[in-house]
Short mmCIF file of C-alpha atoms in Angstrom, two decimals:
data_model
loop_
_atom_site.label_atom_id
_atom_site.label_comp_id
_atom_site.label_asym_id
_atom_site.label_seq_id
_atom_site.Cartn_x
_atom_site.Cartn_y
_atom_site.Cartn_z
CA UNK A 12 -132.16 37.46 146.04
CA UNK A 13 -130.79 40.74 144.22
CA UNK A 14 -127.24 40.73 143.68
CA UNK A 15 -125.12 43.62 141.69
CA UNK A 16 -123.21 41.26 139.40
CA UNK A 17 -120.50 43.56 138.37
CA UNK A 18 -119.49 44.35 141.80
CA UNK A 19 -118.79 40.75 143.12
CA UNK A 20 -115.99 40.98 140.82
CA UNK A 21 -114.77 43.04 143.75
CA UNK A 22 -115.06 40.76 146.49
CA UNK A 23 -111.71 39.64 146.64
CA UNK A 24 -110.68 43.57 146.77
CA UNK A 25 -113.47 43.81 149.72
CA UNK A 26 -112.15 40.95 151.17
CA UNK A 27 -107.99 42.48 151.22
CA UNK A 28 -109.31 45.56 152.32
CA UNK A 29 -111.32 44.51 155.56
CA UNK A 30 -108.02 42.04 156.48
CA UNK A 31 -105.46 44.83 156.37
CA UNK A 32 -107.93 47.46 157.95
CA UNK A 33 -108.96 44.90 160.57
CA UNK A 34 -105.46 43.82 160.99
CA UNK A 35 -104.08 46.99 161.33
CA UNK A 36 -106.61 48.12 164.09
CA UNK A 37 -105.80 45.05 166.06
CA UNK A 38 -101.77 45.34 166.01
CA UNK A 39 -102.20 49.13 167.43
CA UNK A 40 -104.49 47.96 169.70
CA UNK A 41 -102.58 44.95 171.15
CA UNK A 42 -98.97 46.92 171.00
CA UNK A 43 -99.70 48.80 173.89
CA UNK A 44 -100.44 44.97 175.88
CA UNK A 45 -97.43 43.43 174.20
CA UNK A 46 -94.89 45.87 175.16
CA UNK A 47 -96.12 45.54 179.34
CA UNK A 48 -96.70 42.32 179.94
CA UNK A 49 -96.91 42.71 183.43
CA UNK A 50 -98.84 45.83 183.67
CA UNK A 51 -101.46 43.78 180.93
CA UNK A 52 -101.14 41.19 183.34
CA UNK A 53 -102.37 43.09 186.52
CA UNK A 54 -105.13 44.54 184.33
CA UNK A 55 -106.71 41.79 183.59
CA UNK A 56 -106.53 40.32 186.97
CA UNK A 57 -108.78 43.48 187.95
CA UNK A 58 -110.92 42.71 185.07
CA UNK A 59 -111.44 39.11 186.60
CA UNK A 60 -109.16 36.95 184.36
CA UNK A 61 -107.22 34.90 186.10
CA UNK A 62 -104.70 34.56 186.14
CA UNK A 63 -103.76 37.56 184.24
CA UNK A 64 -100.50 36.48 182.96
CA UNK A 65 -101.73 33.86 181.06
CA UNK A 66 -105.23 35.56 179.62
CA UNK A 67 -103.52 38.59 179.09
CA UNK A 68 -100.76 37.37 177.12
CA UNK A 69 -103.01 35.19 175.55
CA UNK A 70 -105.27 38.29 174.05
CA UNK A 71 -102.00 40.56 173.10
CA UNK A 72 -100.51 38.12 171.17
CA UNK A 73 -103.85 37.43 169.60
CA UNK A 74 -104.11 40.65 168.51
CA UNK A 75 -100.79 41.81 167.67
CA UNK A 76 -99.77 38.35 165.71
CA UNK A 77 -102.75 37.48 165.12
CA UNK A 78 -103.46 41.15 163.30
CA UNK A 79 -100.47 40.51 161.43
CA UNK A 80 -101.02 36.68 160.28
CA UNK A 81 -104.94 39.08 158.81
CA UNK A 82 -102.48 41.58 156.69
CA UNK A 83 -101.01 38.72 154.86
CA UNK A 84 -103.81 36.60 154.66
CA UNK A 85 -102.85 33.79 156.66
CA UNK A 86 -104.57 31.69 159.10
CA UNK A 87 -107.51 33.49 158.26
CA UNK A 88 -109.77 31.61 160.00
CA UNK A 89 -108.47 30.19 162.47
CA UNK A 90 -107.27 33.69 163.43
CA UNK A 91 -110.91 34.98 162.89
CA UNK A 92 -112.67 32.34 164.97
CA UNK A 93 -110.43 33.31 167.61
CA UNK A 94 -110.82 37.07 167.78
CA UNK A 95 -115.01 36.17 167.31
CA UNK A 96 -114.91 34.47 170.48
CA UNK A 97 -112.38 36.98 172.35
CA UNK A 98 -114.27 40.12 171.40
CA UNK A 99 -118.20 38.55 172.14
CA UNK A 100 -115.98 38.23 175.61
CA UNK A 101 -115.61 41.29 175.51
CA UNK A 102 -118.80 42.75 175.15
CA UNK A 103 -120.70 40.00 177.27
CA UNK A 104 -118.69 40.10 180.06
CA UNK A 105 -116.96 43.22 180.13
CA UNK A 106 -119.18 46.12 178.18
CA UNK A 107 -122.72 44.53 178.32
CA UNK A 108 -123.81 47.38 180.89
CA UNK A 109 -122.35 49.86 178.43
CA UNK A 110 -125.06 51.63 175.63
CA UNK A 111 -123.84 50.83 172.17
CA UNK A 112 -122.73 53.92 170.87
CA UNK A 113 -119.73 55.31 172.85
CA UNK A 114 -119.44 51.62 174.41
CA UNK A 115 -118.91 48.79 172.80
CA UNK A 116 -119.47 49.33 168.95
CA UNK A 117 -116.07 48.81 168.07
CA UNK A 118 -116.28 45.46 169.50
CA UNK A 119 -119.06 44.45 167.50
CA UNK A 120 -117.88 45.57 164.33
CA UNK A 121 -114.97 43.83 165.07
CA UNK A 122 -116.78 40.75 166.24
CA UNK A 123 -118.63 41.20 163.18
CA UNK A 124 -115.59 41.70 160.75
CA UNK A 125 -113.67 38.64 162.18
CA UNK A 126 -116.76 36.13 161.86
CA UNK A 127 -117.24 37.69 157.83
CA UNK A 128 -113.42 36.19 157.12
CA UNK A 129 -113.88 33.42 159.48
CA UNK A 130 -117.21 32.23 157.30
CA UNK A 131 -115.59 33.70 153.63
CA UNK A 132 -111.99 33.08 154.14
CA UNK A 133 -108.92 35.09 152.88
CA UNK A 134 -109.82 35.87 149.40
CA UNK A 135 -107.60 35.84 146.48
CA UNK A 136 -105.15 38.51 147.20
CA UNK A 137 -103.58 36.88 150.62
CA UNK A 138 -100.80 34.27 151.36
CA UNK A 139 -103.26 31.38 151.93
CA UNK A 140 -104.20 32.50 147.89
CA UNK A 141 -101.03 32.55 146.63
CA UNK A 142 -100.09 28.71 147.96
CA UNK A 143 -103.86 27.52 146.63
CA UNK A 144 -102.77 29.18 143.57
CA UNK A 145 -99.62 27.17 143.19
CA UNK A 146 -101.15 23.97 145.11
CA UNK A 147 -103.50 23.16 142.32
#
């Protein structure tokens, strides 16, 4: 296959970049369920998880600890496997009447973004880099 040599010395850079972005993303958009616990709880009862309580804290902590352990590169894929399987939840069971665009696109990409670091890891530039760094 083709590959652009020069750029792959980029990859760890590429690799930074989608963590903090995809991190980021995820800690604004599991504040809102972290901060109501209750409220989080009661919607996803309506959304069919039960019981609520426990999925619902389940998926903000996910997302807001989980998008923070993806900033500093640790956990990366263990954290990723987990958002891969919370977010094809997501669009199977929740979205999959919905048309892509304007429904559940940022899902996907998300989906999508968490199973790249799941499969390629944190990359140099992360916490999980650092300690392999000074492991070996």
């Amino acid at each position: 296959y083709i590959m652009i040599q020069p750029l792959l010395v980029f990859s760890d850079i590429g690799l930074l970049l989608l963590r903090v972005v995809l991190g980021i993303i995820l800690v604004f958009h599991g504040w809102p369920k972290i901060r109501d616990l209750r409220q989080n709880a009661v919607t996803f009862d309506s959304m069919g998880f039960k019981p609520g309580l426990f999925w619902g804290t389940l998926v903000a902590k996910l997302e807001v600890f989980g998008g923070l352990l993806l900033i500093f590169g640790f956990l990366t894929q263990i954290v990723s496997l987990l958002l891969v399987i919370q977010f094809i939840v997501v669009i199977l069971k929740l979205k999959r009447k919905q048309k892509l665009v304007g429904g559940y696109e940022l899902d996907l990409l998300i989906a999508a973004a968490a199973l790249l670091l799941a499969t390629a890891g944190s990359g140099a530039y992360s916490l999980e880099g650092y300690f392999r760094f000074w492991l070996y």
